[in-house]
Amino acid sequence: MIHDCIIVGGGIAGLQAAIQLGRYSEHKVLVIDSGEGRSNLCRSYHNILGFPDGISGEELRKRGVQHAKAYGISFIHDRISRAHKKEGVFTLTGDSGAMYESRTLLLATGLTDRHPELPGLKNTLGISVYVCPDCDGYEIKNKKTIIMGSGTAGANMARILSSRTPEMVYINHEQTEVPSEILQKLKDKKIEYINEPIEKVQEQEDGMISAVILNSGRVVEAERGFIAFGNNPVHSELAEQLGAEIADNKHVVADARSRMTSVENLWIAGDLGIHSEQAAVAMGDGVLSGIWINKALHKMKK
Ligand SMILES: Cc1cc2nc3c(=O)[nH]c(=O)nc-3n(C[C@H](O)[C@H](O)[C@H](O)COP(=O)(O)OP(=O)(O)OC[C@H]3O[C@@H](n4cnc5c(N)ncnc54)[C@H](O)[C@@H]3O)c2cc1C
């Protein structure tokens, strides 16, 4: 069966697009998702309209799937590894061995926050340890905050956030070199610098960080944390295989209005695009791409 649209990636952007497309009540839409997104990791979003007390990515996704299914959208758990387009039809191959075909394709595959598998870290993500200074800089106001990171990426995160709190420590876990002029800037801002690997993150309860334990046994107390290890992989491989224009930073170039890429009938939404990597932006992208995919399908079906 050839679908009208396949959405690869059932995170925030993909689900919002599925809801938008479902409400036209006339397209065969399939969402294929591998279940490993940033929205699977974030235990609480704090800056989304309507959720002043926060909402977890898991809950948002669960509600999104229910919402989209109510409009007849289909879902499959698979990871797409190959994509090509021939005579106007996109063909995708999943790790399961299954093949899927569609007239339009939306990639909403996002990116991954690179970080080491530190015991205790996962449970704190989005609750008391964050990744995005624009989303959660507010949460560390006047709190003892640890930046866990690597080299210049971590040092820059510490500098960006330093106006939020007078008590900040940067732990360069991977001990990657930090240029001396940046180290001096950390010193000027009274940010303590520790060049040592972390053994584990100590959690108090309910995802609240209480300390970071270093390999040396030293305990560094904390009320909040950020991670910044840099080199986050952007999942633009499928867009690349299809010949779409990719920016130097590996995000996919798309039209600002429609979110269509340089390949006809190939759209992107969410963190895969070049923008501020936030949940509300991903939702906006999902709506925009859904609207323009509907227009394209109408033209095809005329
Ligand atoms: C810890 C943490 C805290 C955050 N806090 C905030 C916050 O407070 N506020 C805020 O606005 N934003 C926050 N963010 C960012 C926010 O989560 C992202 O901007 C948002 O998830 C982007 O949505 P997306 O749909 O583009 O990607 P994702 O939600 O990452 O979804 C992408 C989906 O695509 C799937 N996928 C990828 N490749 C394939 C493939 N080849 N085949 C099939 N499926 C595939 C993945 O499994 C995943 O389910 C946070 C992120 C993290 C990690």
XYZ file of C-alpha atoms and ligand atoms in Angstrom:
355
model
C 0.000 0.000 0.000
C 1.233 3.487 -0.848
C 0.510 5.900 2.019
C -0.390 9.531 1.368
C 2.145 10.506 4.006
C 4.663 8.730 6.179
C 6.009 10.525 9.229
C 9.349 9.143 10.424
C 9.742 10.128 14.084
C 6.845 10.105 16.538
C 8.230 12.685 18.965
C 6.774 16.129 19.605
C 7.021 17.372 15.991
C 5.904 14.135 14.343
C 2.907 13.695 16.644
C 1.748 17.283 16.179
C 1.974 16.825 12.391
C 0.040 13.545 12.672
C -2.744 15.309 14.594
C -2.852 18.113 12.012
C -2.971 15.683 9.063
C -5.498 13.432 10.827
C -7.964 16.290 11.137
C -8.320 16.529 7.329
C -9.974 13.055 7.580
C -8.916 12.089 4.075
C -5.282 10.974 4.043
C -3.683 7.604 4.780
C -0.964 8.532 7.280
C 1.549 6.265 9.006
C 3.891 7.273 11.835
C 7.041 5.140 12.173
C 8.967 5.639 15.385
C 11.909 3.975 17.122
C 11.084 5.383 20.583
C 14.450 6.971 21.448
C 13.819 10.718 21.241
C 14.717 13.683 23.426
C 11.048 13.767 24.384
C 11.457 10.228 25.761
C 14.201 11.554 28.011
C 12.753 14.801 29.359
C 10.896 14.073 32.595
C 9.368 17.552 32.759
C 8.875 20.418 30.307
C 8.523 23.700 32.162
C 7.972 26.284 29.418
C 4.940 24.964 27.536
C 1.708 26.950 27.425
C -0.983 25.297 29.545
C 1.416 23.320 31.772
C 2.716 25.739 34.429
C 3.608 22.791 36.708
C 5.391 20.960 33.897
C 4.547 17.837 31.887
C 6.805 14.901 31.064
C 7.758 14.013 27.514
C 6.402 10.514 28.097
C 2.972 11.859 29.087
C 2.904 14.365 26.219
C 3.765 11.601 23.755
C 1.167 9.216 25.219
C -1.524 11.890 24.842
C -0.292 12.731 21.324
C -0.531 9.097 20.170
C -4.076 8.762 21.595
C -5.085 12.065 19.988
C -3.704 11.116 16.546
C -5.153 7.568 16.696
C -8.602 9.081 17.265
C -8.311 10.512 13.720
C -7.311 7.156 12.234
C -3.536 7.684 12.078
C -1.563 4.387 12.080
C 1.579 3.764 14.146
C 4.425 1.279 13.727
C 7.469 0.738 15.937
C 10.493 0.477 13.642
C 13.715 2.307 12.858
C 14.122 3.480 9.264
C 17.655 3.034 7.986
C 17.261 3.526 4.207
C 15.227 5.965 2.116
C 15.010 6.600 -1.601
C 12.617 8.306 -4.008
C 11.690 7.042 -7.463
C 8.971 8.296 -9.819
C 7.401 10.403 -7.079
C 7.215 7.587 -4.499
C 9.320 7.434 -1.314
C 10.439 3.940 -0.278
C 11.706 3.382 3.251
C 13.375 0.301 4.706
C 13.154 -0.448 8.404
C 15.544 -2.352 10.651
C 12.706 -4.899 10.949
C 13.172 -5.647 7.235
C 9.777 -4.117 6.387
C 9.403 -1.662 3.478
C 7.060 1.305 3.464
C 5.925 3.556 0.591
C 4.423 7.041 0.482
C 3.688 9.991 -1.791
C 4.885 12.541 0.756
C 7.403 12.110 3.547
C 7.923 14.054 6.765
C 11.161 13.496 8.664
C 10.906 14.416 12.346
C 13.835 12.378 13.585
C 15.387 15.013 15.862
C 18.802 14.788 17.462
C 20.439 13.082 20.436
C 22.033 14.843 23.404
C 25.404 13.149 23.594
C 26.247 12.227 27.165
C 28.037 9.428 28.984
C 25.944 6.756 30.720
C 26.525 8.098 34.225
C 24.651 6.166 36.926
C 21.852 8.310 38.346
C 21.815 10.877 35.530
C 18.845 9.643 33.484
C 16.351 9.961 36.330
C 17.201 13.622 36.887
C 16.855 14.798 33.276
C 14.322 17.588 32.963
C 13.558 17.475 36.723
C 16.749 18.980 38.154
C 19.354 18.445 35.413
C 18.756 20.220 32.118
C 20.142 20.591 28.610
C 18.750 23.850 27.239
C 19.621 27.222 28.824
C 16.723 28.978 27.056
C 14.243 26.394 28.386
C 15.556 25.924 31.905
C 18.019 28.669 32.845
C 15.164 29.941 35.028
C 15.231 26.737 37.115
C 18.726 27.302 38.528
C 18.179 30.821 39.881
C 20.423 31.226 42.956
C 20.843 27.419 43.222
C 24.158 25.586 43.587
C 24.574 24.326 40.030
C 26.942 21.822 38.448
C 27.657 21.823 34.730
C 28.677 18.314 33.631
C 30.306 18.481 30.253
C 33.237 18.262 27.961
C 35.841 20.866 26.994
C 34.688 24.149 25.500
C 31.032 23.022 25.114
C 30.668 22.684 28.883
C 32.677 25.840 29.596
C 30.455 27.866 27.258
C 27.315 26.486 28.905
C 28.716 27.569 32.301
C 29.422 31.077 30.968
C 25.917 31.425 29.439
C 24.274 30.400 32.714
C 26.581 32.204 35.132
C 24.302 35.249 35.503
C 21.586 32.976 36.947
C 23.451 31.860 40.057
C 26.504 32.855 42.086
C 27.340 29.195 42.901
C 28.470 27.311 39.842
C 30.946 24.475 39.242
C 32.011 23.195 35.829
C 33.180 19.557 35.802
C 35.050 18.710 32.605
C 34.214 14.987 32.751
C 35.952 14.043 29.504
C 38.950 16.241 30.354
C 38.957 17.622 26.831
C 41.210 20.665 26.465
C 39.739 24.084 27.273
C 41.726 27.047 25.850
C 43.421 29.161 28.538
C 41.495 32.328 27.594
C 38.199 30.492 28.253
C 39.504 29.144 31.563
C 40.365 32.725 32.494
C 36.793 33.796 31.666
C 35.453 31.067 33.980
C 37.754 32.391 36.708
C 36.598 35.981 36.113
C 32.992 34.828 36.558
C 33.946 32.920 39.747
C 32.968 29.550 38.225
C 34.888 26.713 39.888
C 36.605 24.443 37.335
C 37.184 20.724 38.013
C 39.047 18.680 35.406
C 38.112 15.167 36.602
C 35.847 12.298 35.489
C 32.484 11.802 37.200
C 31.617 8.416 38.678
C 27.920 8.985 39.351
C 25.135 11.464 39.910
C 23.584 11.235 43.345
C 19.817 11.629 43.400
C 17.925 12.688 46.512
C 14.391 11.680 45.530
C 12.029 12.152 42.571
C 14.783 13.146 40.177
C 16.335 15.843 42.402
C 20.124 15.880 42.163
C 21.967 16.225 45.488
C 25.615 15.743 44.473
C 28.036 14.501 41.876
C 30.598 11.903 42.969
C 33.934 12.101 41.171
C 36.175 9.091 40.390
C 38.554 10.350 43.068
C 35.769 9.959 45.642
C 35.302 13.712 46.027
C 31.685 14.731 46.568
C 30.523 17.951 44.886
C 27.149 19.010 46.256
C 24.506 20.435 43.940
C 20.879 21.508 43.819
C 20.647 21.689 40.031
C 22.686 20.609 37.021
C 23.137 21.013 33.290
C 24.821 18.707 30.782
C 26.819 20.008 27.801
C 29.051 17.420 26.142
C 28.844 18.872 22.619
C 28.841 17.114 19.226
C 25.188 16.103 19.490
C 24.396 13.806 16.541
C 21.623 15.218 14.315
C 19.555 12.458 12.686
C 19.723 13.841 9.162
C 20.943 10.603 7.511
C 17.628 9.885 5.735
C 17.382 13.470 4.427
C 20.957 13.119 3.186
C 20.169 9.818 1.405
C 17.276 11.569 -0.350
C 19.548 14.391 -1.526
C 18.129 17.207 0.638
C 20.263 20.256 1.364
C 22.045 19.853 4.694
C 23.640 22.754 6.592
C 27.224 22.640 7.899
C 25.925 21.840 11.393
C 24.113 18.748 9.955
C 20.607 20.197 10.450
C 18.337 20.075 7.390
C 17.583 23.226 5.394
C 13.836 23.839 4.862
C 11.548 26.574 3.613
C 10.616 28.878 6.530
C 6.948 28.972 5.590
C 6.149 25.392 4.565
C 9.054 23.405 6.122
C 9.531 21.589 2.775
C 13.145 20.692 1.996
C 15.006 21.140 -1.293
C 13.533 17.747 -2.386
C 9.968 17.950 -3.665
C 7.392 16.479 -1.238
C 9.984 15.889 1.475
C 9.330 17.857 4.678
C 11.104 18.161 8.006
C 9.908 19.315 11.426
C 11.340 19.768 14.913
C 14.944 19.584 16.081
C 16.050 18.221 12.704
C 15.570 21.721 11.259
C 17.738 24.762 11.906
C 16.203 26.531 14.889
C 16.027 26.765 18.649
C 15.457 23.076 19.532
C 12.439 23.500 21.771
C 9.231 21.502 22.210
C 6.900 24.399 21.324
C 8.903 25.116 18.163
C 8.648 21.403 17.241
C 4.863 21.612 17.671
C 4.720 24.711 15.454
C 6.796 22.963 12.798
C 4.512 19.928 12.996
C 1.439 22.065 12.330
C 3.091 23.970 9.459
C 4.361 20.859 7.721
C 0.964 19.153 8.164
C -0.829 22.084 6.526
C 1.530 22.137 3.538
C 1.567 18.352 3.119
C -2.242 18.504 2.928
C -2.010 21.182 0.202
C 0.475 19.040 -1.772
C -1.738 15.941 -1.466
C -4.730 17.922 -2.722
C -2.763 18.972 -5.800
C -1.730 15.349 -6.453
C -5.254 14.002 -6.034
C -6.891 16.625 -8.293
C 16.529 16.428 29.152
C 15.854 17.333 28.178
C 15.125 18.413 28.651
C 14.471 19.270 27.763
N 13.729 20.298 28.269
C 13.033 21.088 27.438
C 12.167 22.107 27.965
O 12.047 22.284 29.183
N 11.481 22.853 27.073
C 11.563 22.660 25.722
O 10.893 23.372 24.968
N 12.366 21.710 25.207
C 13.108 20.922 26.017
N 13.899 19.925 25.500
C 14.001 19.779 24.028
C 12.783 19.015 23.437
O 12.659 17.760 24.055
C 12.991 18.866 21.943
O 13.095 20.156 21.346
C 11.823 18.090 21.298
O 11.753 16.788 21.825
C 11.997 18.043 19.774
O 10.998 17.258 19.210
P 11.295 16.358 17.910
O 9.992 15.733 17.575
O 12.020 17.151 16.907
O 12.321 15.243 18.401
P 12.169 14.057 19.464
O 11.191 14.401 20.513
O 13.575 13.754 19.870
O 11.562 12.862 18.616
C 12.248 12.288 17.536
C 11.692 10.878 17.345
O 12.223 10.362 16.118
C 12.544 9.002 16.318
N 13.530 8.605 15.291
C 14.757 9.134 15.074
N 15.346 8.527 14.023
C 14.460 7.596 13.584
C 14.484 6.651 12.529
N 15.539 6.540 11.682
N 13.413 5.833 12.357
C 12.323 5.918 13.175
N 12.244 6.815 14.193
C 13.296 7.644 14.391
C 13.078 8.938 17.743
O 13.007 7.631 18.259
C 12.127 9.921 18.443
O 11.008 9.255 18.990
C 14.572 19.047 26.363
C 15.318 17.964 25.885
C 15.946 17.109 26.785
C 16.731 15.938 26.263
